[in-house]
Coordinates of C-alpha atoms in Angstrom, one line a residue:
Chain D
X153 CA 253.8 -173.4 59.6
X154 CA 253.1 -171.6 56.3
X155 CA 251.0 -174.0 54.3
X156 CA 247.3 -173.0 53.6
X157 CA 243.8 -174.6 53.8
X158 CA 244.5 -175.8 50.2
X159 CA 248.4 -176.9 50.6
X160 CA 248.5 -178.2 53.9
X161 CA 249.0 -182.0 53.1
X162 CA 246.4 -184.7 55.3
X163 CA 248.2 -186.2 58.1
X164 CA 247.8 -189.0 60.3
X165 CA 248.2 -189.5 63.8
X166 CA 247.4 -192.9 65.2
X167 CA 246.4 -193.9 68.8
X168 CA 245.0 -197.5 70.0
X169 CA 244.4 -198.2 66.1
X170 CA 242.4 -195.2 65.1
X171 CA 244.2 -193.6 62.8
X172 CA 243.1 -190.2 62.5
X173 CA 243.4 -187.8 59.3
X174 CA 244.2 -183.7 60.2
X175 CA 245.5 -180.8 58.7
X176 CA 247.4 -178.2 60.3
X177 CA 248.6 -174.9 59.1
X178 CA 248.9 -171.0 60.1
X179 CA 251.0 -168.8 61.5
X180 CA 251.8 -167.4 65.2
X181 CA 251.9 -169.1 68.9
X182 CA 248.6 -168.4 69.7
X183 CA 246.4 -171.2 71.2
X184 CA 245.5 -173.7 68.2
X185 CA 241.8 -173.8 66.8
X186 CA 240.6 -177.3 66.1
X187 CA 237.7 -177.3 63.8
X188 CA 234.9 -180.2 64.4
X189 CA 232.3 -180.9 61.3
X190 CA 229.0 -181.3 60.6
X191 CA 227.1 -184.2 60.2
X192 CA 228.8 -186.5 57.3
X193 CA 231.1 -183.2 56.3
X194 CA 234.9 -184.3 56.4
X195 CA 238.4 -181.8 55.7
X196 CA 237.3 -180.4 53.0
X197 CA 233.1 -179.3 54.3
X198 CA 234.6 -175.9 55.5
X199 CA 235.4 -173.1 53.9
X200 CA 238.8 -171.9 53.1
X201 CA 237.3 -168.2 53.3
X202 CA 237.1 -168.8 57.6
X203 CA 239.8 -171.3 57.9
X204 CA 242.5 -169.4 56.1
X205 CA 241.5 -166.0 57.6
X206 CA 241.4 -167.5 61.5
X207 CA 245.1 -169.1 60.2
X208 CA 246.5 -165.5 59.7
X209 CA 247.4 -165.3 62.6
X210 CA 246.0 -168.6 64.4
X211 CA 247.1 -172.3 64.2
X212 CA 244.4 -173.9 62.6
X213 CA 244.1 -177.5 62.7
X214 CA 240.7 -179.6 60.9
X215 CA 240.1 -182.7 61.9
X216 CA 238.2 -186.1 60.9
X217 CA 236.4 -187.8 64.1
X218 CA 236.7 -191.9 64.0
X219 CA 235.0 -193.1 61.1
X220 CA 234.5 -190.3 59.4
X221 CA 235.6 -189.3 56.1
X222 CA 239.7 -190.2 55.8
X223 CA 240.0 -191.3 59.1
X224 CA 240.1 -194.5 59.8
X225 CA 238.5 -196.4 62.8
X226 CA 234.6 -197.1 63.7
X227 CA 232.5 -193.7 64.0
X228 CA 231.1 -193.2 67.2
X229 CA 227.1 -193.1 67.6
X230 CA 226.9 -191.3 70.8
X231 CA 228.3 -187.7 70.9
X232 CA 230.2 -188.6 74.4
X233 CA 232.1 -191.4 71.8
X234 CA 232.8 -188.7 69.3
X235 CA 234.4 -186.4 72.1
X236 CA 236.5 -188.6 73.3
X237 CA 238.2 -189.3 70.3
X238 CA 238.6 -185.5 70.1
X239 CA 240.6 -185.4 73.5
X240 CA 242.4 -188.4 72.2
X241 CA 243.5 -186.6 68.8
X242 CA 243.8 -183.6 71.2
X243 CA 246.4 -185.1 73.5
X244 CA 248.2 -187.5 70.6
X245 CA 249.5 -183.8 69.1
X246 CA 250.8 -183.1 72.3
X247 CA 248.4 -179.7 72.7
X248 CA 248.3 -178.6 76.4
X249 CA 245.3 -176.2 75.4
X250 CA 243.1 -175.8 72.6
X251 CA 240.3 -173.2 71.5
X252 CA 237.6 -175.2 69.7
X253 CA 234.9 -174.4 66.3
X254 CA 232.6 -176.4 66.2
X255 CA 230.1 -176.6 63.6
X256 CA 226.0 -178.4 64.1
X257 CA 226.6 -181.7 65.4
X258 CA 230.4 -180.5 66.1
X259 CA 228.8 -178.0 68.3
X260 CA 227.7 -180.6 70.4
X261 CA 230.4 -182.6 70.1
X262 CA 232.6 -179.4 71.7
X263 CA 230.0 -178.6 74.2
X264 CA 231.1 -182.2 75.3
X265 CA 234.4 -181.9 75.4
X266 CA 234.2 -178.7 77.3
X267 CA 232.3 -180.6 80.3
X268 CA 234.0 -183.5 79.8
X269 CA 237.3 -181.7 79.9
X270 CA 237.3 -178.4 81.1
X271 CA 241.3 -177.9 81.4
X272 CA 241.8 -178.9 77.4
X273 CA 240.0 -175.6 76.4
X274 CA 240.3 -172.0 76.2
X275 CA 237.5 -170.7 74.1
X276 CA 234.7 -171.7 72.3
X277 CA 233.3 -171.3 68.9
X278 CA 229.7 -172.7 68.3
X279 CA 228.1 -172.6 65.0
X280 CA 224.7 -173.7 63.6
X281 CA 224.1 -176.0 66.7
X282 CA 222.3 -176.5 69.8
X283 CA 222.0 -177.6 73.4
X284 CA 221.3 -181.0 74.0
X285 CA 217.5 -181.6 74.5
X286 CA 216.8 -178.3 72.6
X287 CA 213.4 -176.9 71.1
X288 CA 212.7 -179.0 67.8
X289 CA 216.2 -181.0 67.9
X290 CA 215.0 -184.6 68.5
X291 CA 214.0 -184.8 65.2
X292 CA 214.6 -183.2 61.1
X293 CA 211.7 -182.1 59.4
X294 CA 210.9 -185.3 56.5
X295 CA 212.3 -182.4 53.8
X296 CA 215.3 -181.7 55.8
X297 CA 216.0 -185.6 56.1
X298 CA 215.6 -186.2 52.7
X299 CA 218.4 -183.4 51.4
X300 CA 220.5 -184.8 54.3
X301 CA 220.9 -188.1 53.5
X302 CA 221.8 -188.4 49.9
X303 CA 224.1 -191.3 49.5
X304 CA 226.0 -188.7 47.4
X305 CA 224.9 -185.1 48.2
X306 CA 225.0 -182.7 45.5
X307 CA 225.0 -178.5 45.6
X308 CA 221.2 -178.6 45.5
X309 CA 221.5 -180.3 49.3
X310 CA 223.8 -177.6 50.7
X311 CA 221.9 -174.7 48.9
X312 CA 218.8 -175.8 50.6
X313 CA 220.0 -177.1 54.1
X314 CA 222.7 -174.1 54.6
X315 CA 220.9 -171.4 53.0
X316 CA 218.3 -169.1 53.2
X317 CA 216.0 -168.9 49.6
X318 CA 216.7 -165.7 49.1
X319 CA 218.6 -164.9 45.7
X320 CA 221.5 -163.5 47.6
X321 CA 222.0 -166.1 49.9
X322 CA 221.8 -168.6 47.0
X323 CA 224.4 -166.9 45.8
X324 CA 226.7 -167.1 48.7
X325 CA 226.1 -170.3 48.5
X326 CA 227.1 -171.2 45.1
X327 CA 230.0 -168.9 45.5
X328 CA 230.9 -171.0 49.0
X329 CA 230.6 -173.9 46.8
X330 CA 233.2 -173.0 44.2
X331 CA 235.5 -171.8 47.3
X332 CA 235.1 -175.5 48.8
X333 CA 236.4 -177.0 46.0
X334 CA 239.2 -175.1 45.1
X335 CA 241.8 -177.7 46.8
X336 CA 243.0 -180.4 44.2
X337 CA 243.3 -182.9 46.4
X338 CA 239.7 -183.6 48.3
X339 CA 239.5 -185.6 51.2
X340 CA 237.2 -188.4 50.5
X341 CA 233.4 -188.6 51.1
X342 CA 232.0 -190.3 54.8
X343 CA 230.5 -193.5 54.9
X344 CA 226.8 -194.4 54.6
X345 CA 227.6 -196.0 57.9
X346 CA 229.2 -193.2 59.3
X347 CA 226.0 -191.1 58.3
X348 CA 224.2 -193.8 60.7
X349 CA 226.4 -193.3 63.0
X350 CA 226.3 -189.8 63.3
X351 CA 222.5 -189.3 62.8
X352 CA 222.1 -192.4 65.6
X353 CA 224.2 -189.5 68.1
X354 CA 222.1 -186.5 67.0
X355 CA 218.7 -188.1 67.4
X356 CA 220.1 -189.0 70.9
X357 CA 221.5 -185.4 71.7
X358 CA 217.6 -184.1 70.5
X359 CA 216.1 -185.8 73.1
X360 CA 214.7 -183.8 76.0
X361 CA 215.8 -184.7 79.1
X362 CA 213.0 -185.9 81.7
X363 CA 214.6 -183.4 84.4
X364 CA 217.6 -180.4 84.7
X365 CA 216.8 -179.2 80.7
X366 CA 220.1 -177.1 79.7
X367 CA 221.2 -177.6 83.1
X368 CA 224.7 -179.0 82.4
X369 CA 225.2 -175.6 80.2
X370 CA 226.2 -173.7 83.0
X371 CA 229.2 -176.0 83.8
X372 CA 230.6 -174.1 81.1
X373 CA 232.8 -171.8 82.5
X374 CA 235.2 -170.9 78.9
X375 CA 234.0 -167.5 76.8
X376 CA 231.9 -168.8 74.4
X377 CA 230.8 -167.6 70.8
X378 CA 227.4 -169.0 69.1
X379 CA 227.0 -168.0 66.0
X380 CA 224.2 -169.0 63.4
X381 CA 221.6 -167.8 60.8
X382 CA 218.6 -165.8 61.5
X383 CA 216.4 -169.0 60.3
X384 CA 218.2 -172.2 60.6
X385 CA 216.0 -175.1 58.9
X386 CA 218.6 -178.0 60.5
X387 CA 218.9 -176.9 64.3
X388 CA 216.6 -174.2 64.9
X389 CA 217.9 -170.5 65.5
X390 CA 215.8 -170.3 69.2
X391 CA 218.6 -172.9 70.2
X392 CA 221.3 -170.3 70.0
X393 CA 219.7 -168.3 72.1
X394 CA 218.9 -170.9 74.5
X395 CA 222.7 -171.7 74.3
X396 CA 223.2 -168.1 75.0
X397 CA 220.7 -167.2 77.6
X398 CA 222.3 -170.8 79.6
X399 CA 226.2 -170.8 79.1
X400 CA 227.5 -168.0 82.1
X401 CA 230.2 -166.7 79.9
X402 CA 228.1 -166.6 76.1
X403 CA 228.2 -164.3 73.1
X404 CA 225.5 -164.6 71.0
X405 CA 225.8 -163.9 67.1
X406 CA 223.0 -164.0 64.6
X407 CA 223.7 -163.3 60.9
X408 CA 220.9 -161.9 58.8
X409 CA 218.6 -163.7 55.5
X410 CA 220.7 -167.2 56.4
X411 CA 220.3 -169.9 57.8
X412 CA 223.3 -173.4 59.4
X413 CA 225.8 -172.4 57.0
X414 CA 225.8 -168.8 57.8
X415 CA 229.5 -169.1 58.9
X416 CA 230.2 -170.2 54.9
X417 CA 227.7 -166.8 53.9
X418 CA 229.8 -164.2 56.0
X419 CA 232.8 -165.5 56.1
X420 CA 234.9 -162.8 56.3
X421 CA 232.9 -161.0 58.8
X422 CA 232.7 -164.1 60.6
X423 CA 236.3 -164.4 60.7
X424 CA 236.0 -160.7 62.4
X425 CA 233.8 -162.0 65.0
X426 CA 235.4 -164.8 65.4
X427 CA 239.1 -162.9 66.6
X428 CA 237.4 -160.1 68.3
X429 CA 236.2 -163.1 70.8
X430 CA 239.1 -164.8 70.3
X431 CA 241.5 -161.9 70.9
X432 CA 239.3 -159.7 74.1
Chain O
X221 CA 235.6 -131.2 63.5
X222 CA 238.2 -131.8 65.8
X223 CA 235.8 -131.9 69.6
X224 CA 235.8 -135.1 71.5
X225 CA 232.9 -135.7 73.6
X226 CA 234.3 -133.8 76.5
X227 CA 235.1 -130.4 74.6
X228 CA 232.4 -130.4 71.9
X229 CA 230.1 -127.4 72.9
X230 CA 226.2 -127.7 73.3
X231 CA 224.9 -126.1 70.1
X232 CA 221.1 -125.4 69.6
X233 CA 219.3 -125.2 66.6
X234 CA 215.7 -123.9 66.8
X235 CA 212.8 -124.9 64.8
X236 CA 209.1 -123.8 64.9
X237 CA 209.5 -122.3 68.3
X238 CA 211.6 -125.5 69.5
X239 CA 215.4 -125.3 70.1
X240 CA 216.9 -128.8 69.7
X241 CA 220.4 -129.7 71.9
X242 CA 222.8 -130.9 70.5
X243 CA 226.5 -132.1 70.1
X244 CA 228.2 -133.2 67.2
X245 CA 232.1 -133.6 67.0
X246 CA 234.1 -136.9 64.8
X247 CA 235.9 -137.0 62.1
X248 CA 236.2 -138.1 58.3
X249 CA 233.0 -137.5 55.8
X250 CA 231.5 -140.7 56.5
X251 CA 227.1 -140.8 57.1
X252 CA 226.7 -138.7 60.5
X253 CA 226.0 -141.0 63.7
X254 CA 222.7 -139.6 65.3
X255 CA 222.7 -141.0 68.9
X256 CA 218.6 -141.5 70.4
X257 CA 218.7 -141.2 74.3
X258 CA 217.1 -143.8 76.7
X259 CA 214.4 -142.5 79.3
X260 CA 215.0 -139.5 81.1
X261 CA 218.6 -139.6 79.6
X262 CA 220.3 -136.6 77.8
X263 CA 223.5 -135.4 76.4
X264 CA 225.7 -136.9 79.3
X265 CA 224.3 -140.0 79.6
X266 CA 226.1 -141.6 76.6
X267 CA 229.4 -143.0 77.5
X268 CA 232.6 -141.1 75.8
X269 CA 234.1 -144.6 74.9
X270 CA 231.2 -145.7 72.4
X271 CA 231.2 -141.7 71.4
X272 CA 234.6 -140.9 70.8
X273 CA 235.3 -144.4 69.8
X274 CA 232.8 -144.0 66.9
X275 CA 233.8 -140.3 66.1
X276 CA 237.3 -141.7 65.2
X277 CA 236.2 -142.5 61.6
X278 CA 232.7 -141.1 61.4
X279 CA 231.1 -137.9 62.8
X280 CA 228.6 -138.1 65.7
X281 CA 225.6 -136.3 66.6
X282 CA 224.1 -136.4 70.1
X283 CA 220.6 -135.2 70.6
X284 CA 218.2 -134.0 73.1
X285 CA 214.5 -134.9 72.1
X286 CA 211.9 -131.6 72.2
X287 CA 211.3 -130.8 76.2
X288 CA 214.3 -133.5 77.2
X289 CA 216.9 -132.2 79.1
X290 CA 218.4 -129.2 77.9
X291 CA 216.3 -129.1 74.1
X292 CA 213.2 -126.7 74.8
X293 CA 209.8 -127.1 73.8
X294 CA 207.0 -129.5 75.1
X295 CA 208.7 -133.0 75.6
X296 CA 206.2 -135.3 73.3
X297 CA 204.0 -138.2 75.0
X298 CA 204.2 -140.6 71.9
X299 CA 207.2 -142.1 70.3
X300 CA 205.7 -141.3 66.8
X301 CA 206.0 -137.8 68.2
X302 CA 209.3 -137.8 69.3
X303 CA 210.2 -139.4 65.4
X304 CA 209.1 -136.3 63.9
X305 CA 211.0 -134.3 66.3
X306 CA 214.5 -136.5 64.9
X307 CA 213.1 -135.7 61.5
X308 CA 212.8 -132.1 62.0
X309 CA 215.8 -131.7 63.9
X310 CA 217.9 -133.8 60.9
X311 CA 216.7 -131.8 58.3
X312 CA 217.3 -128.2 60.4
X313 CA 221.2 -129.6 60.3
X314 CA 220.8 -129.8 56.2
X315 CA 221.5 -133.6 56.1
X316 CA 220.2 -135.8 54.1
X317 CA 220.9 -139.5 55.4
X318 CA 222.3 -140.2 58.4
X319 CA 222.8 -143.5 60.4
X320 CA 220.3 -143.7 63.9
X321 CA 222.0 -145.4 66.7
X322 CA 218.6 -145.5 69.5
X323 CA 219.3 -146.9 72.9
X324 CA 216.0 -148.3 74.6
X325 CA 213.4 -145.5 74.6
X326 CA 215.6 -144.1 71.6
X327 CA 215.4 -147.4 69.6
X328 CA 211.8 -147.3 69.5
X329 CA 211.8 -143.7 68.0
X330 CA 214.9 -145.0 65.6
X331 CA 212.4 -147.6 64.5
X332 CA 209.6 -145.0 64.1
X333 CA 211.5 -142.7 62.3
X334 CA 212.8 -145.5 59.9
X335 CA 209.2 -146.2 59.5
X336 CA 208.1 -142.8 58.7
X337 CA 211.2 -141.5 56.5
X338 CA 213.0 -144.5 55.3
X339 CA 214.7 -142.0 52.7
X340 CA 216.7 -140.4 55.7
X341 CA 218.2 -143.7 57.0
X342 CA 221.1 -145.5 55.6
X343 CA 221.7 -147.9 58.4
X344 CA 220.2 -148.4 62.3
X345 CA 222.1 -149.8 65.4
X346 CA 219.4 -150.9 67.9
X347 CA 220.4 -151.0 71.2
X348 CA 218.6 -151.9 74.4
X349 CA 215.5 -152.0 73.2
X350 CA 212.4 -153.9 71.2
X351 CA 209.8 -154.0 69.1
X352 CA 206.1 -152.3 69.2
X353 CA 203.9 -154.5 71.7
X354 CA 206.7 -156.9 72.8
X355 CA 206.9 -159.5 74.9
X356 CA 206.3 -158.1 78.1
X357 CA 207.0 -154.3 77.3
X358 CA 203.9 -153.3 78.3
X359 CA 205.0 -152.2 82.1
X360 CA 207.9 -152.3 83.8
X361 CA 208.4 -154.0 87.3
X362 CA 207.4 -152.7 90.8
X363 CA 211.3 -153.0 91.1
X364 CA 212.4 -151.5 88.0
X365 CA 209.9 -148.8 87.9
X366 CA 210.8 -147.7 91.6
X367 CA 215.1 -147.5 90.3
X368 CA 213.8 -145.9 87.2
X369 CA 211.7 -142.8 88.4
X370 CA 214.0 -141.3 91.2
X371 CA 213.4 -137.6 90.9
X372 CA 217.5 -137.4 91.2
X373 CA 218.6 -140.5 89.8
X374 CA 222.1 -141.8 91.6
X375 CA 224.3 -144.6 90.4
X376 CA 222.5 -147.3 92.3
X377 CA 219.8 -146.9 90.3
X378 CA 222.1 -147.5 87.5
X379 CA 223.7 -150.7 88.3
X380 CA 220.5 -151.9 88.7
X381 CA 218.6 -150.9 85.8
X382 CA 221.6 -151.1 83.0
X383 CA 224.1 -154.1 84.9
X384 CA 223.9 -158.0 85.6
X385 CA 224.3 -158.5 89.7
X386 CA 227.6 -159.5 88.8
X387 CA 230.6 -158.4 90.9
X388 CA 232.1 -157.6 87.3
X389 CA 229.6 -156.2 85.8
X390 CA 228.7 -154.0 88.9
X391 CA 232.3 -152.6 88.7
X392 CA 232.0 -152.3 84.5
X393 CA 228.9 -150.1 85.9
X394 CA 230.8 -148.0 88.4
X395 CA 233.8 -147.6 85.9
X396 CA 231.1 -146.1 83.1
X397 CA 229.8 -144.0 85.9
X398 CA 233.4 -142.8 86.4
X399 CA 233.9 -141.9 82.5
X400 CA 230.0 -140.9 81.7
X401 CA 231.2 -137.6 84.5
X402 CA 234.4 -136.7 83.2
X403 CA 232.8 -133.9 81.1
X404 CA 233.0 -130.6 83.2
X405 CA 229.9 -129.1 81.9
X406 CA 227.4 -132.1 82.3
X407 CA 224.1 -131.2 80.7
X408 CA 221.1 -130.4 83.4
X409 CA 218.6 -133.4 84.2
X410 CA 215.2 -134.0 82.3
X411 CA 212.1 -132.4 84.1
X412 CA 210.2 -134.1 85.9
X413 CA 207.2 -133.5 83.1
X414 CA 209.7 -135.1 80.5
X415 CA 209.9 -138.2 82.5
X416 CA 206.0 -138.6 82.5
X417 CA 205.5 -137.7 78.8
X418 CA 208.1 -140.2 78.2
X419 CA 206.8 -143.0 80.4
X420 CA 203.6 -142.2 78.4
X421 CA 205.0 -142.7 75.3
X422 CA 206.6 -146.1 76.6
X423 CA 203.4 -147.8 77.8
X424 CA 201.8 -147.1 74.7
X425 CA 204.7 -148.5 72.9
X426 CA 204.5 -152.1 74.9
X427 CA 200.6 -152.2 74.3
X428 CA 200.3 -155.4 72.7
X429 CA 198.1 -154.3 68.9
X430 CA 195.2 -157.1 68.3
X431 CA 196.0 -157.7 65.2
X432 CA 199.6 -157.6 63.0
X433 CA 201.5 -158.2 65.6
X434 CA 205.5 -157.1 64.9
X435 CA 204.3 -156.7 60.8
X436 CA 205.5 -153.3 60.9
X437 CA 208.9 -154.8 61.5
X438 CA 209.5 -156.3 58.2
X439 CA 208.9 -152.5 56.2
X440 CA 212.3 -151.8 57.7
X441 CA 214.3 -152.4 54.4
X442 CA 217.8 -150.8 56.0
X443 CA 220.7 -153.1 57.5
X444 CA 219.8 -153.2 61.0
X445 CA 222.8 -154.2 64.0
X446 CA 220.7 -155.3 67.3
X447 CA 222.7 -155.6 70.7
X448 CA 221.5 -155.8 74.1
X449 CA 223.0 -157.7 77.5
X450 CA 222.5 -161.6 77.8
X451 CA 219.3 -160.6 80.9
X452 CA 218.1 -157.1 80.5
X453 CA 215.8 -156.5 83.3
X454 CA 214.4 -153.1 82.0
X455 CA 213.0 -154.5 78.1
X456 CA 213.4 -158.3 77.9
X457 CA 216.3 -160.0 76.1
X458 CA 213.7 -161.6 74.2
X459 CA 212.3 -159.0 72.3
X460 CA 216.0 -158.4 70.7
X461 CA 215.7 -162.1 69.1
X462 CA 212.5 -160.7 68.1
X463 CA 213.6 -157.8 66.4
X464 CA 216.0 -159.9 64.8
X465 CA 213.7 -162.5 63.6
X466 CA 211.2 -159.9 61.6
X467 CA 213.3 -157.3 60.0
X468 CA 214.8 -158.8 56.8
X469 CA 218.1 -157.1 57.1
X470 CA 219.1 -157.3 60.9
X471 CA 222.3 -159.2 62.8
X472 CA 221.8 -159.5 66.5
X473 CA 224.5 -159.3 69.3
X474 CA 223.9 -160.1 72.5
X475 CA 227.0 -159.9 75.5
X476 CA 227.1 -162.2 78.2
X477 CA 226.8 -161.3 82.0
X478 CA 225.1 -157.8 81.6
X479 CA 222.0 -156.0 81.3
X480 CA 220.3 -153.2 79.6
X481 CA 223.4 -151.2 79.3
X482 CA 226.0 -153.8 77.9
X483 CA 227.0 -150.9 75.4
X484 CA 228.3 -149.3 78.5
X485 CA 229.8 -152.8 79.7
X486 CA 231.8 -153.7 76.8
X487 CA 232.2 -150.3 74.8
X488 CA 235.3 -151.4 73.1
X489 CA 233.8 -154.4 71.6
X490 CA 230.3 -152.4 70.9
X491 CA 232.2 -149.7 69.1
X492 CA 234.2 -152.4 67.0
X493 CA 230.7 -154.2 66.2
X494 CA 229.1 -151.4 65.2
X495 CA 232.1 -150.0 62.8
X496 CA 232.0 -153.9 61.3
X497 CA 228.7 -153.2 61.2
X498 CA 228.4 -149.5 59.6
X499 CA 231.7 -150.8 57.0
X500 CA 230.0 -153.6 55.3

């Protein structure tokens, strides 16, 4: 592979109807990274600043769930729905093994997958996310919800939702914005009903459990990375430490004056991070 | 300089009637490294992976505190006397910025002198440690306090204090033990007086203040690197989130399965965090 995160073409790979769009590029025979979005983010949400540095010397594949953005097929509503499709997709490229990044409500979708299916994964990268049942996830804040559900989001959304107000955040921001959009080709926006979809999963994944809170987390038994902002407005910063104090085998990474997109604010010191833990 | 850890000489530099310990070996004209012991710790106690792995590209500085070990003078019963004892001892050696890197006891006095001389610090790692009047800082347990004050401290004492139970953290304790002794001329124990003066100093440090609780913290305008192990028995995980939650400027680390002295458990990794870190 030599294409880049702006070259590599969108693929396809169908299984039982679903067909589901991917990109793939880097270089090496290490274990493949499959990226997994935010909420209503599609090929294009990351940032070529991580996905080219991991593809240095990673294979780097991104990935549309079911319904979501290019791919076709309905979008799951329950996280458990969204990571099967991921094994699916996982297992339709022929992967014995994968490491997996997942980002907010991709972080729970690879939390998932790693109980679910413990043998498919190596290592874990979780960004901006949470346990399930975590402190202040059952619900966004009515500011929050308002700058997440635009039908059309514009750079205002992301500045406020991934960033911290400081002028240098902003910054980043703007400058991860430019970045973003650097590929000619854009993979096309998600669906309002994917949106519903996705929120009707995360509202369910906020809910505290009755009994055994965080208790599945220490089923995890992969090295795992969490990585967020010092003040994440989406899924509160305590929940990485949670994630961290829970999980047996857990790194825990904060980034300061940021907030859920501080992956897209440091990227090249997250890409650092990210192969340090990858690479021990 | 050219010394390592293991050959650098014990130099003394004397200052109103006080002569300071020292070591200082590295390489490259890089912002000296002053290392700020634990309790009862002195010049040996550091381990020569984090010390010569630092000293590759920047020089290093490890110090004895007035009345610590083998630094004369009365050993001081507040941290906010020990910070003027860094300051003094800085400016004896003609620099004028240097980087602090304070493990427990010796991140408190890091944060005091950053406080007091913010002029003299370009950049603070924070290990082991937290913030004035913590979360629950202000003693230390029957347990902890019985392996801390040993007149002759052994290596059980050790793997309890600075180690998760862990059969591989226990051995990552043993194998520090192994290196932390492979200098021939160790450097004598801390007095018996130092330990109380210091212990002193510490339970004044976890008072919690009535009012402005942790408002110092956000005066501290320097970049700020905060690690400590995922369950550190001897100053509370916690407090680390905290540290990192009220300075501006601060990214925190925390290593799974380990303790208080997860510098010592994963020195590799620590020393390349902290170069990330210092290289910005």
């Amino acid at each position: 592979m030599t294409a880049s995160h702006n070259t590599a073409k969108t693929q396809f790979v169908e299984v039982a109807g679903v067909k589901y769009a991917y990109r793939k590029f880097g270089s090496g025979d290490k274990t493949p990274i499959v990226f997994l979005q935010h909420f209503r983010g599609g090929l294009d949400n990351w940032d070529p600043k991580v996905t080219d540095g991991l593809a240095k010397d990673h294979p780097v594949i991104l990935f549309n769930n079911a319904g979501v953005a290019s791919s076709g097929g309905e979008p799951a509503d329950t996280v458990s729905g969204m990571a099967k499709h991921v094994v699916t997709f996982i297992n339709a490229l022929g992967l014995k093994q994968v490491d997996l990044l997942g980002f907010s409500l991709g972080g729970f979708v690879a939390q998932q997958v790693v109980l679910e299916n413990p043998g498919l994964v190596r290592r874990v990268v979780l960004a901006g996310t949470g346990p399930q049942g975590g402190e202040d996830m059952d619900a966004f804040t009515p500011k929050v919800a308002e700058h997440a559900t635009q039908e059309t989001p514009v750079i205002e959304n992301f500045l406020y939702l991934f960033f911290s107000p400081s002028e240098t955040s902003q910054g980043a921001g703007r400058a991860f914005w430019v970045r973003r959009h650097t590929r000619a080709d854009q993979d096309v926006p998600s669906s309002m009903a994917a949106m519903h979809a996705q929120a009707a999963a995360i509202a369910r994944w906020g809910e505290v459990p009755k009994t055994n809170r965080y208790g599945q987390l220490k089923k995890i038994k992969q090295p795992v990375l969490i990585v967020n902002g010092q003040n994440d407005i989406m899924l509160p910063s305590i929940n990485s430490f949670i994630l961290q104090q829970h999980i047996p085998n857990a790194t825990l990474i904060l980034y300061p004056d940021s907030g859920h997109g501080a992956l897209f604010q440091y990227p090249e010191l997250f890409v650092s991070h990210v192969r340090l833990f990858l690479e021990e």
